[in-house]
């Protein structure tokens, strides 16, 4: 075989390789996009799902604030403020930190410790409030002394979202023990019918993670 024939075979091999890689990449692109969409839809850091699945308590240096409530039946509810999952914009730059409220329920007689067991978990966003407006009122009427103002929820008349960005970003950082007071202030406004911290459906998100892992 001459040099010309060997060169032609080499080119054919290169072209076949490029074509094969292109085909594989084209077929896998939708799969990568789907997985990215699943990741972006999650609200919690991965370790949060692990703690809930194993009924462990959330302790350590990630805890920004905690409090404990003892109910009349002897159960204890431990409330923890911590950071949320890291998020990035389209250019890969990290976005401002989200904040979470974790509520752990311990059965009577169970010591509050990382080993638990925690009988029930609830996860909420600590930095945003879902508001239901009274008829005839506007989201702009829902404002806090910190300067945070509610924004109407698109496609949901009478609903609004109030983010606590200014309160959290105030000099020295927020006093998380006063988070409930922020809710009380919002509920007392004439324009507000009801106001609650935004709940995260972590069980549905866990099911989504399991389904994705099984693919």
Tab-separated table of C-alpha atoms in Angstrom:
chain	number	residue	atom	x	y	z
A	1	UNK	CA	0.000	0.000	0.000
A	2	UNK	CA	1.402	3.319	-1.066
A	3	UNK	CA	1.720	6.488	0.944
A	4	UNK	CA	-1.282	8.032	-0.801
A	5	UNK	CA	-3.538	5.086	0.083
A	6	UNK	CA	-2.356	5.116	3.706
A	7	UNK	CA	-3.088	8.835	3.928
A	8	UNK	CA	-6.597	8.330	2.511
A	9	UNK	CA	-7.283	5.543	5.019
A	10	UNK	CA	-6.021	7.778	7.799
A	11	UNK	CA	-8.382	10.565	6.745
A	12	UNK	CA	-11.302	8.147	6.499
A	13	UNK	CA	-10.540	6.902	10.037
A	14	UNK	CA	-10.405	10.436	11.390
A	15	UNK	CA	-13.681	11.351	9.719
A	16	UNK	CA	-15.367	8.198	11.014
A	17	UNK	CA	-14.110	8.953	14.527
A	18	UNK	CA	-15.332	12.526	14.387
A	19	UNK	CA	-18.693	11.376	13.058
A	20	UNK	CA	-19.028	8.772	15.792
A	21	UNK	CA	-18.187	11.267	18.553
A	22	UNK	CA	-20.589	13.793	17.067
A	23	UNK	CA	-23.371	11.215	16.983
A	24	UNK	CA	-22.756	10.147	20.583
A	25	UNK	CA	-22.637	13.763	21.737
A	26	UNK	CA	-25.828	14.619	19.845
A	27	UNK	CA	-27.703	11.692	21.375
A	28	UNK	CA	-26.451	12.416	24.906
A	29	UNK	CA	-27.161	16.157	24.803
A	30	UNK	CA	-30.894	15.809	25.630
A	31	UNK	CA	-29.990	13.508	28.531
A	32	UNK	CA	-27.536	16.061	29.926
A	33	UNK	CA	-30.105	18.833	29.552
A	34	UNK	CA	-32.725	16.756	31.354
A	35	UNK	CA	-30.358	16.011	34.234
A	36	UNK	CA	-29.452	19.698	34.484
A	37	UNK	CA	-33.134	20.597	34.660
A	38	UNK	CA	-33.621	18.063	37.464
A	39	UNK	CA	-30.650	19.469	39.405
A	40	UNK	CA	-31.865	23.049	38.947
A	41	UNK	CA	-35.352	22.121	40.177
A	42	UNK	CA	-34.064	20.925	43.562
A	43	UNK	CA	-34.316	23.285	46.522
A	44	UNK	CA	-32.016	21.697	49.111
A	45	UNK	CA	-28.320	20.856	49.330
A	46	UNK	CA	-27.757	17.145	48.768
A	47	UNK	CA	-26.786	16.484	52.369
A	48	UNK	CA	-30.223	17.653	53.550
A	49	UNK	CA	-31.929	14.768	51.770
A	50	UNK	CA	-29.417	12.382	53.355
A	51	UNK	CA	-30.153	13.692	56.858
A	52	UNK	CA	-33.906	13.367	56.337
A	53	UNK	CA	-33.615	9.878	54.823
A	54	UNK	CA	-31.546	8.625	57.775
A	55	UNK	CA	-33.593	10.499	60.443
A	56	UNK	CA	-30.493	12.285	61.742
A	57	UNK	CA	-30.372	15.714	63.339
A	58	UNK	CA	-28.687	18.610	61.557
A	59	UNK	CA	-25.786	19.831	63.694
A	60	UNK	CA	-22.397	21.441	63.112
A	61	UNK	CA	-20.878	24.682	61.901
A	62	UNK	CA	-23.525	25.095	59.179
A	63	UNK	CA	-26.075	25.995	61.874
A	64	UNK	CA	-26.558	29.776	62.003
A	65	UNK	CA	-29.264	29.775	64.684
A	66	UNK	CA	-31.333	27.220	66.573
A	67	UNK	CA	-34.215	27.136	69.036
A	68	UNK	CA	-36.238	24.384	70.696
A	69	UNK	CA	-39.971	24.240	71.440
A	70	UNK	CA	-41.434	21.642	73.816
A	71	UNK	CA	-45.050	20.773	73.057
A	72	UNK	CA	-47.687	19.714	75.572
A	73	UNK	CA	-47.406	16.050	74.496
A	74	UNK	CA	-43.670	16.034	75.273
A	75	UNK	CA	-42.423	16.167	71.686
A	76	UNK	CA	-39.666	18.659	70.975
A	77	UNK	CA	-39.352	20.712	67.790
A	78	UNK	CA	-35.860	21.954	67.033
A	79	UNK	CA	-35.721	24.836	64.521
A	80	UNK	CA	-32.453	25.473	62.696
A	81	UNK	CA	-31.420	28.232	60.293
A	82	UNK	CA	-28.777	27.255	57.744
A	83	UNK	CA	-27.621	28.114	54.236
A	84	UNK	CA	-29.236	26.766	51.090
A	85	UNK	CA	-27.816	25.067	48.020
A	86	UNK	CA	-25.303	26.929	45.902
A	87	UNK	CA	-26.756	28.473	42.771
A	88	UNK	CA	-25.041	29.975	39.735
A	89	UNK	CA	-26.062	32.262	36.895
A	90	UNK	CA	-25.651	31.478	33.194
A	91	UNK	CA	-22.045	32.763	33.305
A	92	UNK	CA	-21.157	30.432	36.177
A	93	UNK	CA	-21.015	33.176	38.809
A	94	UNK	CA	-22.308	32.225	42.249
A	95	UNK	CA	-25.607	33.858	43.190
A	96	UNK	CA	-26.416	35.226	46.683
A	97	UNK	CA	-26.837	32.616	49.379
A	98	UNK	CA	-30.286	31.254	50.115
A	99	UNK	CA	-31.356	30.524	53.703
A	100	UNK	CA	-33.335	27.574	55.005
A	101	UNK	CA	-35.370	26.835	58.102
A	102	UNK	CA	-35.146	23.192	59.170
A	103	UNK	CA	-37.693	21.890	61.681
A	104	UNK	CA	-36.866	18.590	63.355
A	105	UNK	CA	-39.438	16.811	65.535
A	106	UNK	CA	-38.183	14.505	68.291
A	107	UNK	CA	-40.499	12.056	70.064
A	108	UNK	CA	-40.918	12.347	73.851
A	109	UNK	CA	-37.858	11.095	75.682
A	110	UNK	CA	-35.573	11.181	72.641
A	111	UNK	CA	-32.408	13.209	73.210
A	112	UNK	CA	-31.735	16.056	70.817
A	113	UNK	CA	-28.584	14.849	69.075
A	114	UNK	CA	-27.236	14.246	65.592
A	115	UNK	CA	-27.927	10.523	65.933
A	116	UNK	CA	-31.625	11.301	66.454
A	117	UNK	CA	-33.821	9.645	65.544
A	118	UNK	CA	-35.815	12.570	64.154
A	119	UNK	CA	-39.447	11.516	63.749
A	120	UNK	CA	-40.379	14.224	61.261
A	121	UNK	CA	-38.655	16.821	59.116
A	122	UNK	CA	-39.913	20.062	57.590
A	123	UNK	CA	-37.895	22.332	55.314
A	124	UNK	CA	-38.844	25.925	54.539
A	125	UNK	CA	-37.171	28.905	52.924
A	126	UNK	CA	-36.193	31.299	55.719
A	127	UNK	CA	-35.704	34.203	53.324
A	128	UNK	CA	-39.093	34.469	51.605
A	129	UNK	CA	-42.729	34.730	52.603
A	130	UNK	CA	-45.749	33.649	50.558
A	131	UNK	CA	-48.510	36.241	50.927
A	132	UNK	CA	-52.229	36.036	50.202
A	133	UNK	CA	-53.646	39.513	49.631
A	134	UNK	CA	-57.014	40.777	50.749
A	135	UNK	CA	-59.396	41.657	47.885
A	136	UNK	CA	-58.746	45.106	46.468
A	137	UNK	CA	-55.147	45.303	47.710
A	138	UNK	CA	-51.861	45.316	45.833
A	139	UNK	CA	-48.541	43.565	46.489
A	140	UNK	CA	-46.731	46.903	46.751
A	141	UNK	CA	-48.686	47.591	49.960
A	142	UNK	CA	-46.843	44.724	51.649
A	143	UNK	CA	-43.638	46.354	52.883
A	144	UNK	CA	-41.405	45.959	55.927
A	145	UNK	CA	-39.366	48.633	57.764
A	146	UNK	CA	-36.247	46.978	56.309
A	147	UNK	CA	-37.335	48.177	52.859
A	148	UNK	CA	-38.333	44.744	51.564
A	149	UNK	CA	-41.455	44.968	49.373
A	150	UNK	CA	-43.594	42.118	48.058
A	151	UNK	CA	-43.891	41.321	44.349
A	152	UNK	CA	-47.071	39.979	42.758
A	153	UNK	CA	-46.896	36.308	41.780
A	154	UNK	CA	-47.303	36.042	37.978
A	155	UNK	CA	-50.414	34.135	36.974
A	156	UNK	CA	-51.738	33.960	40.544
A	157	UNK	CA	-54.100	36.863	41.305
A	158	UNK	CA	-54.171	37.773	44.963
A	159	UNK	CA	-50.829	36.122	45.651
A	160	UNK	CA	-47.445	37.744	46.262
A	161	UNK	CA	-43.920	36.850	47.327
A	162	UNK	CA	-41.935	38.862	49.853
A	163	UNK	CA	-38.196	38.231	49.932
A	164	UNK	CA	-36.297	39.337	53.031
A	165	UNK	CA	-33.141	40.308	51.124
A	166	UNK	CA	-32.698	43.739	52.723
A	167	UNK	CA	-33.423	42.472	56.211
A	168	UNK	CA	-30.860	39.685	55.729
A	169	UNK	CA	-28.322	42.004	54.130
A	170	UNK	CA	-28.518	44.661	56.840
A	171	UNK	CA	-25.318	45.669	58.586
A	172	UNK	CA	-24.201	42.936	60.956
A	173	UNK	CA	-26.528	40.369	59.388
A	174	UNK	CA	-30.012	39.315	60.487
A	175	UNK	CA	-31.038	38.386	63.999
A	176	UNK	CA	-32.586	35.038	63.080
A	177	UNK	CA	-34.355	34.847	66.442
A	178	UNK	CA	-36.578	37.660	65.102
A	179	UNK	CA	-37.653	35.789	61.958
A	180	UNK	CA	-41.037	34.981	63.476
A	181	UNK	CA	-41.456	38.684	64.238
A	182	UNK	CA	-41.049	39.444	60.531
A	183	UNK	CA	-43.956	37.095	59.849
A	184	UNK	CA	-46.049	38.749	62.551
A	185	UNK	CA	-45.381	42.183	61.031
A	186	UNK	CA	-46.443	41.007	57.578
A	187	UNK	CA	-49.615	39.344	58.880
A	188	UNK	CA	-50.590	42.564	60.664
A	189	UNK	CA	-50.577	44.632	57.463
A	190	UNK	CA	-54.061	45.690	56.222
A	191	UNK	CA	-53.384	44.281	52.743
A	192	UNK	CA	-52.515	40.796	54.011
A	193	UNK	CA	-55.000	37.947	54.464
A	194	UNK	CA	-52.330	35.374	55.340
A	195	UNK	CA	-48.561	34.980	55.227
A	196	UNK	CA	-46.326	31.933	55.663
A	197	UNK	CA	-42.729	30.989	55.014
A	198	UNK	CA	-42.437	29.068	51.749
A	199	UNK	CA	-42.505	25.296	52.398
A	200	UNK	CA	-40.269	22.942	50.412
A	201	UNK	CA	-41.826	19.628	49.333
A	202	UNK	CA	-38.667	17.683	50.108
A	203	UNK	CA	-40.364	14.290	49.853
A	204	UNK	CA	-41.347	14.911	46.236
A	205	UNK	CA	-37.817	16.128	45.515
A	206	UNK	CA	-36.417	12.982	47.165
A	207	UNK	CA	-38.645	10.847	44.933
A	208	UNK	CA	-37.329	12.753	41.928
A	209	UNK	CA	-33.720	12.088	42.998
A	210	UNK	CA	-34.442	8.369	43.444
A	211	UNK	CA	-36.109	8.161	40.054
A	212	UNK	CA	-33.161	9.926	38.445
A	213	UNK	CA	-30.664	7.636	40.197
A	214	UNK	CA	-32.502	4.581	38.887
A	215	UNK	CA	-32.183	5.626	35.241
